[in-house]
mmCIF file with all atom_site columns, C-alpha atoms in Angstrom:
data_model
loop_
_atom_site.group_PDB
_atom_site.id
_atom_site.type_symbol
_atom_site.label_atom_id
_atom_site.label_alt_id
_atom_site.label_comp_id
_atom_site.label_asym_id
_atom_site.label_entity_id
_atom_site.label_seq_id
_atom_site.pdbx_PDB_ins_code
_atom_site.Cartn_x
_atom_site.Cartn_y
_atom_site.Cartn_z
_atom_site.occupancy
_atom_site.B_iso_or_equiv
_atom_site.pdbx_formal_charge
_atom_site.auth_seq_id
_atom_site.auth_comp_id
_atom_site.auth_asym_id
_atom_site.auth_atom_id
_atom_site.pdbx_PDB_model_num
ATOM 1   C CA . MET B 1 1   ? -87.316  172.641 43.994  1.00 0.00 ? 245 MET B CA 1
ATOM 2   C CA . SER B 1 2   ? -83.718  171.058 43.501  1.00 0.00 ? 246 SER B CA 1
ATOM 3   C CA . ARG B 1 3   ? -82.813  168.166 46.197  1.00 0.00 ? 247 ARG B CA 1
ATOM 4   C CA . PRO B 1 4   ? -79.358  168.711 47.732  1.00 0.00 ? 248 PRO B CA 1
ATOM 5   C CA . GLU B 1 5   ? -76.834  165.839 46.717  1.00 0.00 ? 249 GLU B CA 1
ATOM 6   C CA . ARG B 1 6   ? -76.104  163.579 48.427  1.00 0.00 ? 250 ARG B CA 1
ATOM 7   C CA . ARG B 1 7   ? -72.641  163.165 49.757  1.00 0.00 ? 251 ARG B CA 1
ATOM 8   C CA . ALA B 1 8   ? -70.963  159.625 49.439  1.00 0.00 ? 252 ALA B CA 1
ATOM 9   C CA . THR B 1 9   ? -69.961  157.861 52.090  1.00 0.00 ? 253 THR B CA 1
ATOM 10  C CA . PRO B 1 10  ? -66.052  157.076 51.961  1.00 0.00 ? 254 PRO B CA 1
ATOM 11  C CA . ALA B 1 11  ? -66.045  153.085 51.478  1.00 0.00 ? 255 ALA B CA 1
ATOM 12  C CA . GLY B 1 12  ? -65.043  151.290 54.418  1.00 0.00 ? 256 GLY B CA 1
ATOM 13  C CA . PRO B 1 13  ? -63.569  147.953 55.182  1.00 0.00 ? 257 PRO B CA 1
ATOM 14  C CA . ALA B 1 14  ? -65.220  145.087 53.970  1.00 0.00 ? 258 ALA B CA 1
ATOM 15  C CA . CYS B 1 15  ? -64.888  143.135 57.207  1.00 0.00 ? 259 CYS B CA 1
ATOM 16  C CA . ARG B 1 16  ? -64.841  145.642 61.064  1.00 0.00 ? 260 ARG B CA 1
ATOM 17  C CA . ARG B 1 17  ? -63.255  142.286 62.467  1.00 0.00 ? 261 ARG B CA 1
ATOM 18  C CA . ALA B 1 18  ? -60.276  141.980 59.698  1.00 0.00 ? 262 ALA B CA 1
ATOM 19  C CA . ALA B 1 19  ? -59.910  145.332 60.237  1.00 0.00 ? 263 ALA B CA 1
ATOM 20  C CA . LEU B 1 20  ? -59.468  145.858 64.316  1.00 0.00 ? 264 LEU B CA 1
ATOM 21  C CA . ASP B 1 21  ? -57.581  143.151 64.247  1.00 0.00 ? 265 ASP B CA 1
ATOM 22  C CA . ALA B 1 22  ? -55.094  143.992 61.808  1.00 0.00 ? 266 ALA B CA 1
ATOM 23  C CA . LEU B 1 23  ? -54.737  147.662 63.876  1.00 0.00 ? 267 LEU B CA 1
ATOM 24  C CA . GLY B 1 24  ? -54.506  145.388 67.226  1.00 0.00 ? 268 GLY B CA 1
ATOM 25  C CA . GLN B 1 25  ? -50.979  143.798 65.021  1.00 0.00 ? 269 GLN B CA 1
ATOM 26  C CA . GLU B 1 26  ? -49.933  147.301 64.521  1.00 0.00 ? 270 GLU B CA 1
ATOM 27  C CA . VAL B 1 27  ? -50.248  148.567 68.031  1.00 0.00 ? 271 VAL B CA 1
ATOM 28  C CA . GLY B 1 28  ? -48.587  145.130 69.301  1.00 0.00 ? 272 GLY B CA 1
ATOM 29  C CA . ARG B 1 29  ? -46.132  145.495 66.876  1.00 0.00 ? 273 ARG B CA 1
ATOM 30  C CA . ALA B 1 30  ? -45.280  149.508 68.030  1.00 0.00 ? 274 ALA B CA 1
ATOM 31  C CA . LEU B 1 31  ? -45.844  148.671 71.440  1.00 0.00 ? 275 LEU B CA 1
ATOM 32  C CA . PRO B 1 32  ? -44.856  145.054 72.976  1.00 0.00 ? 276 PRO B CA 1
ATOM 33  C CA . PRO B 1 33  ? -45.957  144.268 75.917  1.00 0.00 ? 277 PRO B CA 1
ATOM 34  C CA . PRO B 1 34  ? -43.338  143.587 79.018  1.00 0.00 ? 278 PRO B CA 1
ATOM 35  C CA . ALA B 1 35  ? -40.966  140.461 79.181  1.00 0.00 ? 279 ALA B CA 1
ATOM 36  C CA . ASP B 1 36  ? -43.032  139.171 82.804  1.00 0.00 ? 280 ASP B CA 1
ATOM 37  C CA . GLY B 1 37  ? -46.175  139.463 81.037  1.00 0.00 ? 281 GLY B CA 1
ATOM 38  C CA . LEU B 1 38  ? -49.110  141.990 81.913  1.00 0.00 ? 282 LEU B CA 1
ATOM 39  C CA . GLY B 1 39  ? -48.775  143.244 85.981  1.00 0.00 ? 283 GLY B CA 1
ATOM 40  C CA . GLU B 1 40  ? -46.915  140.117 86.314  1.00 0.00 ? 284 GLU B CA 1
ATOM 41  C CA . SER B 1 41  ? -44.616  142.305 88.567  1.00 0.00 ? 285 SER B CA 1
ATOM 42  C CA . LEU B 1 42  ? -47.202  144.717 90.242  1.00 0.00 ? 286 LEU B CA 1
ATOM 43  C CA . VAL B 1 43  ? -48.591  140.992 91.261  1.00 0.00 ? 287 VAL B CA 1
ATOM 44  C CA . ARG B 1 44  ? -45.204  139.769 92.806  1.00 0.00 ? 288 ARG B CA 1
ATOM 45  C CA . ARG B 1 45  ? -44.794  142.795 94.396  1.00 0.00 ? 289 ARG B CA 1
ATOM 46  C CA . ALA B 1 46  ? -48.139  142.921 95.879  1.00 0.00 ? 290 ALA B CA 1
ATOM 47  C CA . HIS B 1 47  ? -47.870  139.728 97.180  1.00 0.00 ? 291 HIS B CA 1
ATOM 48  C CA . GLY B 1 48  ? -44.551  140.467 99.011  1.00 0.00 ? 292 GLY B CA 1
ATOM 49  C CA . ASP B 1 49  ? -42.087  138.133 96.826  1.00 0.00 ? 293 ASP B CA 1
ATOM 50  C CA . GLU B 1 50  ? -39.880  140.930 97.099  1.00 0.00 ? 294 GLU B CA 1
ATOM 51  C CA . PRO B 1 51  ? -38.551  143.349 99.656  1.00 0.00 ? 295 PRO B CA 1
ATOM 52  C CA . GLU B 1 52  ? -41.132  145.282 102.137 1.00 0.00 ? 296 GLU B CA 1
ATOM 53  C CA . GLU B 1 53  ? -40.158  147.937 100.831 1.00 0.00 ? 297 GLU B CA 1
ATOM 54  C CA . ASP B 1 54  ? -40.984  147.970 97.374  1.00 0.00 ? 298 ASP B CA 1
ATOM 55  C CA . ARG B 1 55  ? -44.425  146.509 97.823  1.00 0.00 ? 299 ARG B CA 1
ATOM 56  C CA . LEU B 1 56  ? -47.492  147.953 95.908  1.00 0.00 ? 300 LEU B CA 1
ATOM 57  C CA . VAL B 1 57  ? -50.613  147.376 96.615  1.00 0.00 ? 301 VAL B CA 1
ATOM 58  C CA . VAL B 1 58  ? -53.310  150.070 95.487  1.00 0.00 ? 302 VAL B CA 1
ATOM 59  C CA . ARG B 1 59  ? -52.370  152.140 92.287  1.00 0.00 ? 303 ARG B CA 1
ATOM 60  C CA . PHE B 1 60  ? -53.546  155.368 92.439  1.00 0.00 ? 304 PHE B CA 1
ATOM 61  C CA . GLY B 1 61  ? -54.820  157.934 89.525  1.00 0.00 ? 305 GLY B CA 1
ATOM 62  C CA . THR B 1 62  ? -52.891  161.177 88.637  1.00 0.00 ? 306 THR B CA 1
ATOM 63  C CA . GLU B 1 63  ? -55.634  163.332 90.148  1.00 0.00 ? 307 GLU B CA 1
ATOM 64  C CA . TRP B 1 64  ? -55.066  160.902 93.769  1.00 0.00 ? 308 TRP B CA 1
ATOM 65  C CA . ARG B 1 65  ? -51.812  161.093 93.577  1.00 0.00 ? 309 ARG B CA 1
ATOM 66  C CA . SER B 1 66  ? -51.171  164.665 93.492  1.00 0.00 ? 310 SER B CA 1
ATOM 67  C CA . PHE B 1 67  ? -54.317  165.010 96.026  1.00 0.00 ? 311 PHE B CA 1
ATOM 68  C CA . ILE B 1 68  ? -52.210  162.795 98.374  1.00 0.00 ? 312 ILE B CA 1
ATOM 69  C CA . ARG B 1 69  ? -48.753  165.183 97.785  1.00 0.00 ? 313 ARG B CA 1
ATOM 70  C CA . ARG B 1 70  ? -50.758  168.268 98.349  1.00 0.00 ? 314 ARG B CA 1
ATOM 71  C CA . GLN B 1 71  ? -50.942  167.199 102.180 1.00 0.00 ? 315 GLN B CA 1
ATOM 72  C CA . ASN B 1 72  ? -49.734  168.727 104.924 1.00 0.00 ? 316 ASN B CA 1
ATOM 73  C CA . PRO B 1 73  ? -50.008  167.790 108.522 1.00 0.00 ? 317 PRO B CA 1
ATOM 74  C CA . ASP B 1 74  ? -52.602  171.005 109.091 1.00 0.00 ? 318 ASP B CA 1
ATOM 75  C CA . ARG B 1 75  ? -54.418  169.801 106.413 1.00 0.00 ? 319 ARG B CA 1
ATOM 76  C CA . LEU B 1 76  ? -54.864  166.389 107.532 1.00 0.00 ? 320 LEU B CA 1
ATOM 77  C CA . ALA B 1 77  ? -55.739  167.470 110.750 1.00 0.00 ? 321 ALA B CA 1
ATOM 78  C CA . ALA B 1 78  ? -58.632  169.704 109.325 1.00 0.00 ? 322 ALA B CA 1
ATOM 79  C CA . LEU B 1 79  ? -59.712  166.623 107.286 1.00 0.00 ? 323 LEU B CA 1
ATOM 80  C CA . ASP B 1 80  ? -59.984  164.563 110.243 1.00 0.00 ? 324 ASP B CA 1
ATOM 81  C CA . GLU B 1 81  ? -62.167  166.949 112.118 1.00 0.00 ? 325 GLU B CA 1
ATOM 82  C CA . LEU B 1 82  ? -64.468  167.404 109.080 1.00 0.00 ? 326 LEU B CA 1
ATOM 83  C CA . ILE B 1 83  ? -64.649  163.554 109.128 1.00 0.00 ? 327 ILE B CA 1
ATOM 84  C CA . ASP B 1 84  ? -65.457  163.209 112.770 1.00 0.00 ? 328 ASP B CA 1
ATOM 85  C CA . ALA B 1 85  ? -67.299  165.869 112.773 1.00 0.00 ? 329 ALA B CA 1
ATOM 86  C CA . ARG B 1 86  ? -69.502  164.424 110.109 1.00 0.00 ? 330 ARG B CA 1
ATOM 87  C CA . ILE B 1 87  ? -69.731  161.126 111.961 1.00 0.00 ? 331 ILE B CA 1
ATOM 88  C CA . GLU B 1 88  ? -70.871  162.976 114.435 1.00 0.00 ? 332 GLU B CA 1
ATOM 89  C CA . HIS B 1 89  ? -73.732  164.407 113.016 1.00 0.00 ? 333 HIS B CA 1
ATOM 90  C CA . ARG B 1 90  ? -75.072  161.383 111.590 1.00 0.00 ? 334 ARG B CA 1
ATOM 91  C CA . ALA B 1 91  ? -75.180  159.724 115.037 1.00 0.00 ? 335 ALA B CA 1
ATOM 92  C CA . LEU B 1 92  ? -76.730  162.673 116.081 1.00 0.00 ? 336 LEU B CA 1
ATOM 93  C CA . ALA B 1 93  ? -79.310  162.690 112.629 1.00 0.00 ? 337 ALA B CA 1
ATOM 94  C CA . ARG B 1 94  ? -80.156  159.106 113.938 1.00 0.00 ? 338 ARG B CA 1
ATOM 95  C CA . PHE B 1 95  ? -80.760  160.534 117.367 1.00 0.00 ? 339 PHE B CA 1
ATOM 96  C CA . TYR B 1 96  ? -83.148  162.810 117.244 1.00 0.00 ? 340 TYR B CA 1
ATOM 97  C CA . ARG B 1 97  ? -84.876  160.562 114.127 1.00 0.00 ? 341 ARG B CA 1
ATOM 98  C CA . ARG B 1 98  ? -85.961  158.350 116.572 1.00 0.00 ? 342 ARG B CA 1
ATOM 99  C CA . VAL B 1 99  ? -87.069  160.515 119.231 1.00 0.00 ? 343 VAL B CA 1
ATOM 100 C CA . ARG B 1 100 ? -89.586  161.786 116.590 1.00 0.00 ? 344 ARG B CA 1
ATOM 101 C CA . ASN B 1 101 ? -90.790  158.902 115.476 1.00 0.00 ? 345 ASN B CA 1
ATOM 102 C CA . ALA B 1 102 ? -91.173  157.905 119.467 1.00 0.00 ? 346 ALA B CA 1
ATOM 103 C CA . ALA B 1 103 ? -93.038  161.538 119.652 1.00 0.00 ? 347 ALA B CA 1
ATOM 104 C CA . VAL B 1 104 ? -95.124  160.237 116.628 1.00 0.00 ? 348 VAL B CA 1
ATOM 105 C CA . ALA B 1 105 ? -96.190  157.334 117.845 1.00 0.00 ? 349 ALA B CA 1
ATOM 106 C CA . VAL B 1 106 ? -96.885  158.259 121.094 1.00 0.00 ? 350 VAL B CA 1
ATOM 107 C CA . THR B 1 107 ? -99.065  161.472 120.354 1.00 0.00 ? 351 THR B CA 1
ATOM 108 C CA . LEU B 1 108 ? -101.175 159.445 117.433 1.00 0.00 ? 352 LEU B CA 1
ATOM 109 C CA . ALA B 1 109 ? -101.618 156.629 120.852 1.00 0.00 ? 353 ALA B CA 1
ATOM 110 C CA . GLY B 1 110 ? -102.677 159.714 122.735 1.00 0.00 ? 354 GLY B CA 1
ATOM 111 C CA . PHE B 1 111 ? -105.494 160.980 120.286 1.00 0.00 ? 355 PHE B CA 1
ATOM 112 C CA . ALA B 1 112 ? -106.245 157.046 119.216 1.00 0.00 ? 356 ALA B CA 1
ATOM 113 C CA . LEU B 1 113 ? -107.311 156.804 123.637 1.00 0.00 ? 357 LEU B CA 1
ATOM 114 C CA . ALA B 1 114 ? -108.612 159.616 123.837 1.00 0.00 ? 358 ALA B CA 1
ATOM 115 C CA . GLN B 1 115 ? -110.859 158.584 120.501 1.00 0.00 ? 359 GLN B CA 1
ATOM 116 C CA . PHE B 1 116 ? -111.944 155.888 122.625 1.00 0.00 ? 360 PHE B CA 1
ATOM 117 C CA . GLY B 1 117 ? -112.055 156.806 125.955 1.00 0.00 ? 361 GLY B CA 1
ATOM 118 C CA . ILE B 1 118 ? -109.045 156.886 128.633 1.00 0.00 ? 362 ILE B CA 1
ATOM 119 C CA . ASP B 1 119 ? -112.226 155.800 130.980 1.00 0.00 ? 363 ASP B CA 1
ATOM 120 C CA . ARG B 1 120 ? -112.886 152.953 129.269 1.00 0.00 ? 364 ARG B CA 1
ATOM 121 C CA . LEU B 1 121 ? -109.607 150.915 130.077 1.00 0.00 ? 365 LEU B CA 1
ATOM 122 C CA . PRO B 1 122 ? -108.427 150.143 133.673 1.00 0.00 ? 366 PRO B CA 1
ATOM 123 C CA . VAL B 1 123 ? -104.415 150.437 132.876 1.00 0.00 ? 367 VAL B CA 1
ATOM 124 C CA . VAL B 1 124 ? -105.277 153.759 131.388 1.00 0.00 ? 368 VAL B CA 1
ATOM 125 C CA . ARG B 1 125 ? -107.365 155.814 133.568 1.00 0.00 ? 369 ARG B CA 1
ATOM 126 C CA . GLN B 1 126 ? -104.484 154.105 136.419 1.00 0.00 ? 370 GLN B CA 1
ATOM 127 C CA . VAL B 1 127 ? -101.648 155.987 134.108 1.00 0.00 ? 371 VAL B CA 1
ATOM 128 C CA . TRP B 1 128 ? -104.237 158.676 134.163 1.00 0.00 ? 372 TRP B CA 1
ATOM 129 C CA . ARG B 1 129 ? -104.564 159.306 137.565 1.00 0.00 ? 373 ARG B CA 1
ATOM 130 C CA . LEU B 1 130 ? -100.554 158.622 138.381 1.00 0.00 ? 374 LEU B CA 1
ATOM 131 C CA . LEU B 1 131 ? -99.703  161.726 135.709 1.00 0.00 ? 375 LEU B CA 1
ATOM 132 C CA . ARG B 1 132 ? -102.594 163.622 137.057 1.00 0.00 ? 376 ARG B CA 1
ATOM 133 C CA . GLY B 1 133 ? -100.834 163.211 140.745 1.00 0.00 ? 377 GLY B CA 1
ATOM 134 C CA . ASP B 1 134 ? -104.656 162.030 141.738 1.00 0.00 ? 378 ASP B CA 1
ATOM 135 C CA . LEU B 1 135 ? -103.792 159.596 143.871 1.00 0.00 ? 379 LEU B CA 1
ATOM 136 C CA . ARG B 1 136 ? -107.062 158.410 145.344 1.00 0.00 ? 380 ARG B CA 1
#
């Protein structure tokens, strides 16, 4: 059997860092940065050095901007209702989880008392009589 021939890899630059520096310089020449520096105008507008209507605090991506443009009062009202329903659902879930945990604790305590003997503790005996309605 003959071995397949290996292809020769193209010769890369002797120093990758030098190649990246040269690439960065060429990109800098093709796309010069703005005269006031990168983002300085955005920072000035965010801090309020310019009129109020030009203030920019958050810059959203393209997807979010198109999502915001698609909104109308009906969709916003539906979104508001969904958020309110979710908050209410979480509150109810917390309440029912606490009720369930309390029920489990009471059940386990009841079984432990039954195992230990309900008549051995005077306080438990009194509570048991009160629950049964036997007030002697």
